[in-house]
Short mmCIF file of C-alpha atoms and ligand atoms in Angstrom, two decimals:
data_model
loop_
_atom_site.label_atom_id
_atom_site.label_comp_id
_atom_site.label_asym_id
_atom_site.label_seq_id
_atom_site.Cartn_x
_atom_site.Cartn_y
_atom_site.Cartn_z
CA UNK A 1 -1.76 3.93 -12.53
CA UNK A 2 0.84 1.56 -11.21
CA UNK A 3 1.18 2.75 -7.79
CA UNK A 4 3.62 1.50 -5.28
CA UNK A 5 4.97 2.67 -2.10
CA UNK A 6 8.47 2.61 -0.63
CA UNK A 7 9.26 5.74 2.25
CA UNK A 8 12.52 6.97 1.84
CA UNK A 9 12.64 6.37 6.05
CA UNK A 10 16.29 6.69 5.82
CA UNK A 11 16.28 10.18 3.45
CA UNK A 12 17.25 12.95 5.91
CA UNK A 13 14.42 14.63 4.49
CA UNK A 14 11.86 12.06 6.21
CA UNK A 15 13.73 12.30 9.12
CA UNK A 16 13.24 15.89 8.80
CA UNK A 17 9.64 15.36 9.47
CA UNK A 18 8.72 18.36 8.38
CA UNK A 19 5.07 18.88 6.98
CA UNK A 20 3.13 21.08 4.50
CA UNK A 21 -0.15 21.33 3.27
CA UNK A 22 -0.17 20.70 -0.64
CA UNK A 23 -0.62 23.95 -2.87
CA UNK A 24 0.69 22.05 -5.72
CA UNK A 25 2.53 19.50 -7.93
CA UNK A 26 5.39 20.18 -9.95
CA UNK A 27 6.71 17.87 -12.08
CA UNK A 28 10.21 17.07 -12.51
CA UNK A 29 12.64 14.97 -14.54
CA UNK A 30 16.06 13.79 -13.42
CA UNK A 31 18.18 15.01 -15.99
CA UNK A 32 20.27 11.78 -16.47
CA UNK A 33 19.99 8.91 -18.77
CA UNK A 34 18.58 6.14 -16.48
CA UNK A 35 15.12 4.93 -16.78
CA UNK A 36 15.52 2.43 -14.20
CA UNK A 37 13.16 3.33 -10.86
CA UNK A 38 16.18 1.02 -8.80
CA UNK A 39 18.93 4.07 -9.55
CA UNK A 40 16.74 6.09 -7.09
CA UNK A 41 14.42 3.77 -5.68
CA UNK A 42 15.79 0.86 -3.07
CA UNK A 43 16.37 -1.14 -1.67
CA UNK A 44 14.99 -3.90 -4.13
CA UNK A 45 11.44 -4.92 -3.46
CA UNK A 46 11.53 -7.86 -6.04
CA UNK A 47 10.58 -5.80 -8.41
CA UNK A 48 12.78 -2.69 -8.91
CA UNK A 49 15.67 -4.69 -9.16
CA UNK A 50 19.29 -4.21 -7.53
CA UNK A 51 21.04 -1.36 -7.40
CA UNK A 52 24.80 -2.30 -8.04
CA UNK A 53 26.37 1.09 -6.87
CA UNK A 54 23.70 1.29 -3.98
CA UNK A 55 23.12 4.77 -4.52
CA UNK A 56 19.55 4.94 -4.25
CA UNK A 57 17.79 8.00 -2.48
CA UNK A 58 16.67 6.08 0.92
CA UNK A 59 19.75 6.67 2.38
CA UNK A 60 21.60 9.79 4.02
CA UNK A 61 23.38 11.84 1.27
CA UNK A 62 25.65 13.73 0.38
CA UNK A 63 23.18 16.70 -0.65
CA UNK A 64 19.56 17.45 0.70
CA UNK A 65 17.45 15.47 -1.75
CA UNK A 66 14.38 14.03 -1.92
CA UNK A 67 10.84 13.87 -3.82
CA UNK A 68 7.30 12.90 -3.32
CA UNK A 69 7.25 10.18 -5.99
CA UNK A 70 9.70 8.93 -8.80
CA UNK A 71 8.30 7.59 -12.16
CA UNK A 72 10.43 4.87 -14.28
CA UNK A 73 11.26 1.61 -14.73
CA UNK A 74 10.82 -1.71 -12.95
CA UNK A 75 13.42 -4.39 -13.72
CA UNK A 76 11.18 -5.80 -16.52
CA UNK A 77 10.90 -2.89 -17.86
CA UNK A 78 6.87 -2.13 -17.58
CA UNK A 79 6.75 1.62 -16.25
CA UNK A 80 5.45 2.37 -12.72
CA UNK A 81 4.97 5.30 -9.59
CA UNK A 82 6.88 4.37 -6.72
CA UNK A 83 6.05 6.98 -3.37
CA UNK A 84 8.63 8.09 -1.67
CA UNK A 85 7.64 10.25 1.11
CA UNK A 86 4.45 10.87 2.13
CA UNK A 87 2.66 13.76 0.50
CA UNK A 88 2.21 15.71 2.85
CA UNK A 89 6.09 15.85 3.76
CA UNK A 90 8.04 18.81 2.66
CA UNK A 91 10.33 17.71 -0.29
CA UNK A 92 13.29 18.97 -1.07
CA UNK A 93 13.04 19.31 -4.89
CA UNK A 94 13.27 22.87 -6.18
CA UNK A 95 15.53 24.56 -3.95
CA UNK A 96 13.03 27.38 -3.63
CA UNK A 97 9.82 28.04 -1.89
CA UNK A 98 8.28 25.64 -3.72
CA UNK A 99 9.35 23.20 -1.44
CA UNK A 100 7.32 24.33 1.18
CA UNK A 101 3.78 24.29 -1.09
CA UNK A 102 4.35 21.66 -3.61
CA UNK A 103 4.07 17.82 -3.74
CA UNK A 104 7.11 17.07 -6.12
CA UNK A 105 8.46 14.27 -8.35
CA UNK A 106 10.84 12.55 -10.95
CA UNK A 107 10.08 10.94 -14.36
CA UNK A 108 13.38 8.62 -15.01
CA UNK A 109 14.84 10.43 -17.76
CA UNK A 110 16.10 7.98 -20.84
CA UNK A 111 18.03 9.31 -23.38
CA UNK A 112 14.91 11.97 -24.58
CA UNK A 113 14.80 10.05 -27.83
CA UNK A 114 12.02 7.05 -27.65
CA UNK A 115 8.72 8.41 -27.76
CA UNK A 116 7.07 5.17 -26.69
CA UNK A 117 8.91 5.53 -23.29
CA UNK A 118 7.59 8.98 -23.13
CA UNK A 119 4.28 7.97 -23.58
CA UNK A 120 4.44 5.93 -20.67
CA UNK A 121 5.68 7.88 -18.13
CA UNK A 122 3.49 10.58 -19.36
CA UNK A 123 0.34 8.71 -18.96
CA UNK A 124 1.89 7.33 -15.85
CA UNK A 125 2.28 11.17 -14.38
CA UNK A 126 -1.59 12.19 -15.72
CA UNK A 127 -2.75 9.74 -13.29
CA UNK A 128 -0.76 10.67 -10.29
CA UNK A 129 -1.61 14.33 -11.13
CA UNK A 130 -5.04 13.47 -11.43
CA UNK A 131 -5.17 11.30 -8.24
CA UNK A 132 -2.94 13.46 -6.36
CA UNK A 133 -5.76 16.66 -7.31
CA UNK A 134 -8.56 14.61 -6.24
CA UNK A 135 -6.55 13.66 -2.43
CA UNK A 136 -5.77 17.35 -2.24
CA UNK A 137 -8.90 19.14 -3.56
CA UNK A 138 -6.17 20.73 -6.58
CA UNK A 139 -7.18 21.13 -9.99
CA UNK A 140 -4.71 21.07 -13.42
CA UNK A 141 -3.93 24.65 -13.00
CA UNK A 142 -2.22 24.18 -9.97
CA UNK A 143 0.55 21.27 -11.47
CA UNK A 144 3.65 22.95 -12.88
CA UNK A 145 7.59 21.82 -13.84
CA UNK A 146 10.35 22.87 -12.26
CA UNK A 147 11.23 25.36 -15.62
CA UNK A 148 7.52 26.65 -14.93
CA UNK A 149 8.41 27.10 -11.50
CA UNK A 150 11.86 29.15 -11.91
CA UNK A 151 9.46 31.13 -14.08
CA UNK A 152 7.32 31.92 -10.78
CA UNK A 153 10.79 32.61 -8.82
CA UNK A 154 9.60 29.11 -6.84
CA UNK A 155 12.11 27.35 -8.20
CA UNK A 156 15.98 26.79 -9.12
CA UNK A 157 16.63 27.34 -12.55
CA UNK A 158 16.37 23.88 -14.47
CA UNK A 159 14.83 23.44 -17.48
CA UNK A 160 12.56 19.97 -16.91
CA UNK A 161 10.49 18.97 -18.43
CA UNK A 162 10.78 22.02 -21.36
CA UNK A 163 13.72 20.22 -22.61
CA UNK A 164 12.15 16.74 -23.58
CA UNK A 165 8.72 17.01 -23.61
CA UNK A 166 8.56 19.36 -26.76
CA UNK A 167 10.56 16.94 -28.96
CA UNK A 168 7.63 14.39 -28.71
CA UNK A 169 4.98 17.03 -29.20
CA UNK A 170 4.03 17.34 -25.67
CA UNK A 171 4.80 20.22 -22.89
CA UNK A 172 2.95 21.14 -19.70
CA UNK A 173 -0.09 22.79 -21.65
CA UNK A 174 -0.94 19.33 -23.04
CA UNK A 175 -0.21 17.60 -19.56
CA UNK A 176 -2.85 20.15 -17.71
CA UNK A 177 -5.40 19.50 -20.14
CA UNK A 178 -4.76 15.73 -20.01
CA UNK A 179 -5.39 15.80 -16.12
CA UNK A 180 -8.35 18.44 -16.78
CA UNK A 181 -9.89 15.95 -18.69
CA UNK A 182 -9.35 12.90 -16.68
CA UNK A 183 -10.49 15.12 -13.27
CA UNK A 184 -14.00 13.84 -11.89
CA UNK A 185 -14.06 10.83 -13.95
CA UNK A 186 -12.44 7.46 -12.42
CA UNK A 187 -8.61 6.82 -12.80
CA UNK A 188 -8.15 3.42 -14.25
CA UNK A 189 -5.79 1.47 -13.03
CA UNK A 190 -4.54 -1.28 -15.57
CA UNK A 191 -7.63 -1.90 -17.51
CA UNK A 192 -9.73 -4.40 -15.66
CA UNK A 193 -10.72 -7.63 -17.19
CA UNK A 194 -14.63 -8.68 -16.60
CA UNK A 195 -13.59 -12.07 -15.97
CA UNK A 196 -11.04 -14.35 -16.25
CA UNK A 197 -10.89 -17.57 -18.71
CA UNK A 198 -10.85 -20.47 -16.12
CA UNK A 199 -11.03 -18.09 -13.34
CA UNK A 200 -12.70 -15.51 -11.36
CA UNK A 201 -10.36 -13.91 -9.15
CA UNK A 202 -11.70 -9.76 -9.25
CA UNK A 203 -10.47 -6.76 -7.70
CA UNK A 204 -12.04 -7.43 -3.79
CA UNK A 205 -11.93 -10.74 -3.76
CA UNK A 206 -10.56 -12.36 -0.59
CA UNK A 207 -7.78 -14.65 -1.71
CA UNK A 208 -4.71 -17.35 -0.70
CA UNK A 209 -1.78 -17.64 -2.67
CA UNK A 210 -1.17 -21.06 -4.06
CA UNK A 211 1.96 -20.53 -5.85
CA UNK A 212 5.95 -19.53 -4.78
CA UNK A 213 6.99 -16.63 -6.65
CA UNK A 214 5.55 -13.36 -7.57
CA UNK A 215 4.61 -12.21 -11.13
CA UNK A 216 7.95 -10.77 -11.72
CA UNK A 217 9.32 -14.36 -10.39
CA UNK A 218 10.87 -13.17 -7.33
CA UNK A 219 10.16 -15.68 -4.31
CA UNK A 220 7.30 -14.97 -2.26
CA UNK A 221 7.96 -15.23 1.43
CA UNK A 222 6.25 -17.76 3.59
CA UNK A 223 4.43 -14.77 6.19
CA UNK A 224 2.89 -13.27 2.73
CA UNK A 225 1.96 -17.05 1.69
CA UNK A 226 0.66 -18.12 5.65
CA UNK A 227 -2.54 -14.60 5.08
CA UNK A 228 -5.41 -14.34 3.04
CA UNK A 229 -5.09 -11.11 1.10
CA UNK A 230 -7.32 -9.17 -0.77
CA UNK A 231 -7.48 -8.13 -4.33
CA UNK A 232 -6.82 -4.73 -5.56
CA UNK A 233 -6.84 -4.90 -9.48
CA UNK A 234 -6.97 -7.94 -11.86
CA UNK A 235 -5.21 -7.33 -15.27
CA UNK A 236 -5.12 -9.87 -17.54
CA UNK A 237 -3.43 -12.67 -15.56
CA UNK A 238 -1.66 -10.31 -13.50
CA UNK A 239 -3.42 -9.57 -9.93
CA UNK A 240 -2.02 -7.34 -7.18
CA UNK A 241 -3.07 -7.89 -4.03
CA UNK A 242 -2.21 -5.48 -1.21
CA UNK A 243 -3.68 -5.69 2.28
CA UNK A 244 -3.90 -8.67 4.24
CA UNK A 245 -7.28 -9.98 5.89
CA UNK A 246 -7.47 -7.57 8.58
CA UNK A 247 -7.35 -4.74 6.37
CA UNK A 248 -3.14 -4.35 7.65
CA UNK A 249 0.10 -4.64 6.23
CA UNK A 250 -0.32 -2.79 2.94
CA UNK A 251 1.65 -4.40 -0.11
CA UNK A 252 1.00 -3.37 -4.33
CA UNK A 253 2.74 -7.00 -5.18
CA UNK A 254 1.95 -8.54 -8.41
CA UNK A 255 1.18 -12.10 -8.74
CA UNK A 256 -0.14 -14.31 -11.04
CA UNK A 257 -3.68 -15.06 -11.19
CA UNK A 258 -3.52 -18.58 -11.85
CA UNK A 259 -2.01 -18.18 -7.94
CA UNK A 260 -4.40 -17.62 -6.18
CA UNK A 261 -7.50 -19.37 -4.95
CA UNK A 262 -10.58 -17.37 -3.23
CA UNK A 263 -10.54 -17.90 0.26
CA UNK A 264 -14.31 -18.92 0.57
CA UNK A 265 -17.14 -16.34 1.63
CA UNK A 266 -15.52 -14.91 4.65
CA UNK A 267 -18.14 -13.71 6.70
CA UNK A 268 -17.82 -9.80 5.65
CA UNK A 269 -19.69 -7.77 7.33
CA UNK A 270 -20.64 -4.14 6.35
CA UNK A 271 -22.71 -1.19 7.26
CA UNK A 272 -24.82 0.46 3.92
CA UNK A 273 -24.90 4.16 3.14
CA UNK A 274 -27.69 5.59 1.33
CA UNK A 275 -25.95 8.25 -1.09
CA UNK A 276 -27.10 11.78 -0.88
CA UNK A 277 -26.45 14.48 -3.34
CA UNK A 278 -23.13 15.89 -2.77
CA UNK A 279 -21.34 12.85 -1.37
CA UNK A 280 -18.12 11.51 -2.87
CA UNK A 281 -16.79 8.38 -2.32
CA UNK A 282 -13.72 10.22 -0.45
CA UNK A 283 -15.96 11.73 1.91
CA UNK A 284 -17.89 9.00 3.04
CA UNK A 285 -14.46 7.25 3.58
CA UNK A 286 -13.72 9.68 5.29
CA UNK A 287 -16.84 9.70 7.54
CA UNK A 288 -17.12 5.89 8.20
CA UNK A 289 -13.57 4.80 7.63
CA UNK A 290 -11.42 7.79 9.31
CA UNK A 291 -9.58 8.38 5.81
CA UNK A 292 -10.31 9.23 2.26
CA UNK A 293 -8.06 7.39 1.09
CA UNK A 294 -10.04 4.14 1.88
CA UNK A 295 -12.55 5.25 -0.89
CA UNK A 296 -10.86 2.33 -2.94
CA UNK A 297 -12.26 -0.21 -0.56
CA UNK A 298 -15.53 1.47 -0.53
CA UNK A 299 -15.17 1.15 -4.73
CA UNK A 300 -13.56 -2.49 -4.08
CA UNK A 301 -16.64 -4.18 -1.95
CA UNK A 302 -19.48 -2.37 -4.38
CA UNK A 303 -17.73 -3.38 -7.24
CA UNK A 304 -17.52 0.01 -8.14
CA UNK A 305 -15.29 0.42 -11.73
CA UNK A 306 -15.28 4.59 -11.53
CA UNK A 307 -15.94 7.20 -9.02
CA UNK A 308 -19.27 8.30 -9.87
CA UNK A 309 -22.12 7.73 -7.61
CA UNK A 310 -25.51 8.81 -7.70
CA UNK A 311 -28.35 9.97 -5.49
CA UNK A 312 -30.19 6.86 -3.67
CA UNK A 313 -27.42 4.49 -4.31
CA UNK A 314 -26.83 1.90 -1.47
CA UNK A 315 -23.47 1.96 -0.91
CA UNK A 316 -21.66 -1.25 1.11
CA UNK A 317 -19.34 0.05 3.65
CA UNK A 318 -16.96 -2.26 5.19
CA UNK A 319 -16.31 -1.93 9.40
ZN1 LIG B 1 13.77 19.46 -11.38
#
C-alpha cells in the first residue's frame, strides 16, 4: 500500500469535528473521468502535482463533501492512498446513515476502460480495506459500495462501483474475498528488496539525506535535509522515509536511495517483550507505545517483514 496522509483541515467536514466509531467501509468511486489524486487532493505535496482550477476538497465548498481516503494518481502517474480525514471522523459520503457508521472513500475514476488502471486501484483499495479491518477489529463482510449501501437504505442512490467494476470482471464479491484472504497475514507495502546493490539502506534504518530533490524530483527543503529520519520501506531504489529522529513530524516522502547515508549506530535504546499467546503486534503497541498504530515501528526495529508472531519471541520495543 502506498499510504500518504494529507487532512482536509480546511473541509468543513473536519471542522465539523464530529466523530464515530467505525462499523464499516464503503467504497466509492467519483463518477468523473479524472484519475489524477491532485483534482481532489491539495494542495500539492511535490508529489500530487498542481491543481490548475484549485478545486481540490481541502477547502470550504460549495456542498458538504468529504471522504476518509481518495485513491488515484500521483503526478507520475504510479497509483497511491492519500488520507483525508482521520478515520474516525464522520464523512460525509453517502448522504445517508452511513455516514455516521462507515469509514468512506474514492477510487479516481478514469474513463472505466483500461483494465491495468483498474488493477491498480483495486489492489490499492484491498490493502486499505485490509489495513483499515485490522485498525478497527472489521472483517470483509463489513466493506460495502455505495450501490450496496442504497441497497441497505444507508445510502443515496449511486451506482459505484457496480458500474465499472463488472466490465473488468471484478465487483464487490471478488473485492471481499480479496481482503478475506489478505486478513491476518501481513500487508506488503511495495515489495521489499533484501538488500540493495552498493547499498544497505532497509526499512528502520536511521538515515541523512545527502541529495536535493525527492524521488519524484521536487526540491527537498533544507529543515527535512538539517534531521536524521528513519526508514519506512525500501523499494528498489526508491526509500520513503517518514518520521524524523525523535519519532515526530510524520512524512511518507519518497527519495532516492542512492540519497541517503545511515546516520551511524545511534544509541537506540529499547525495552524487550517476551510474546505470549494471544498478543498481536497492535496490542503490544498499544500497551508500551500508547497506540496501535505504532505496531509498524515495533515490525520496523525487529525487522519484522509480516505480522505474525509467535509464542516466546523476544520482541524489541523502542521507548
Ligand atoms: Zn459514492
Amino acid at each position: 500500500m502506498n499510504l500518504h496522509k494529507l487532512i482536509f483541515t480546511n473541509n468543513a467536514c473536519y471542522k465539523a469535528g464530529r466523530r464515530i466509531t467505525p462499523k464499516g467501509i464503503m467504497v466509492h468511486s467519483t463518477g468523473a473521468n479524472n484519475p489524477w489524486l491532485k483534482r481532489y487532493v491539495g494542495p500539492d505535496d511535490g508529489l500530487l502535482g498542481k491543481n490548475q482550477y484549485n478545486n481540490h476538497w481541502n477547502q470550504s465548498m460549495d456542498r458538504e463533501v468529504c471522504v476518509h481516503a481518495f485513491i488515484g494518481k500521483l503526478a507520475d502517474g504510479t497509483v497511491a492512498t492519500y488520507q483525508t480525514l482521520p478515520w474516525d471522523y464522520r464523512g460525509w459520503h453517502c448522504a445517508g446513515s452511513g455516514n455516521d457508521t462507515h469509514i468512506s472513500f474514492e477510487i479516481c475514476e478514469d474513463y472505466l476502460t483500461d483494465a491495468a488502471y483498474l488493477d491498480k486501484v483495486y489492489n490499492e483499495a484491498v490493502y486499505l480495506c485490509v489495513y483499515l479491518c485490522e485498525l478497527y477489529g472489521l472483517t470483509e463482510q463489513d466493506i460495502i459500495c455505495h450501490c450496496e449501501g442504497h441497497d441497505l437504505g444507508i445510502a443515496s442512490n449511486h451506482g459505484d462501483v457496480l458500474h465499472w467494476w463488472p466490465k473488468h470482471g471484478k465487483n464487490m464479491d471478488t473485492f471481499r474475498a480479496a481482503v478475506k484472504d489478505k486478513l491476518g497475514g501481513s500487508v506488503p507495502d511495495t515489495p521489499v528488496e533484501p538488500e540493495q546493490p552498493g547499498g544497505k539502506i532497509k526499512a528502520g534504518d536511521l538515515v541523512t539525506i545527502t541529495g536535493t530533490k525527492y524521488y519524484g524530483g521536487q526540491t527537498i527543503p533544507a529543515w527535512v535535509r538539517k534531521q536524521k529520519w528513519y526508514v519506512y520501506e525500501v523499494s528498489g531504489d526508491r526509500a520513503v522515509i517518514n518520521k524524523n529522529e525523535s519519532g515526530a513530524n510524520a512524512i511518507m516522502s519518497p527519495v532516492r536511495v542512492s540519497d541517503l547515508a545511515l546516520a551511524g549506530s545511534a544509541a537506540v535504546t529499547y525495552r524487550v517483550h517476551t510474546v505470549v499467546k494471544g498478543d498481536i503486534l497492535w496490542g503490544i503497541a498499544e500497551k508500551y507505545l500508547g497506540s496501535g498504530v505504532r505496531y509498524k515501528e515495533i515490525k520496523a526495529l525487529n525487522g519484522l517483514d509480516g505480522d505474525t508472531i509467535y509464542s516466546g519471541q523476544k520482541l524489541k520495543i523502542p521507548n
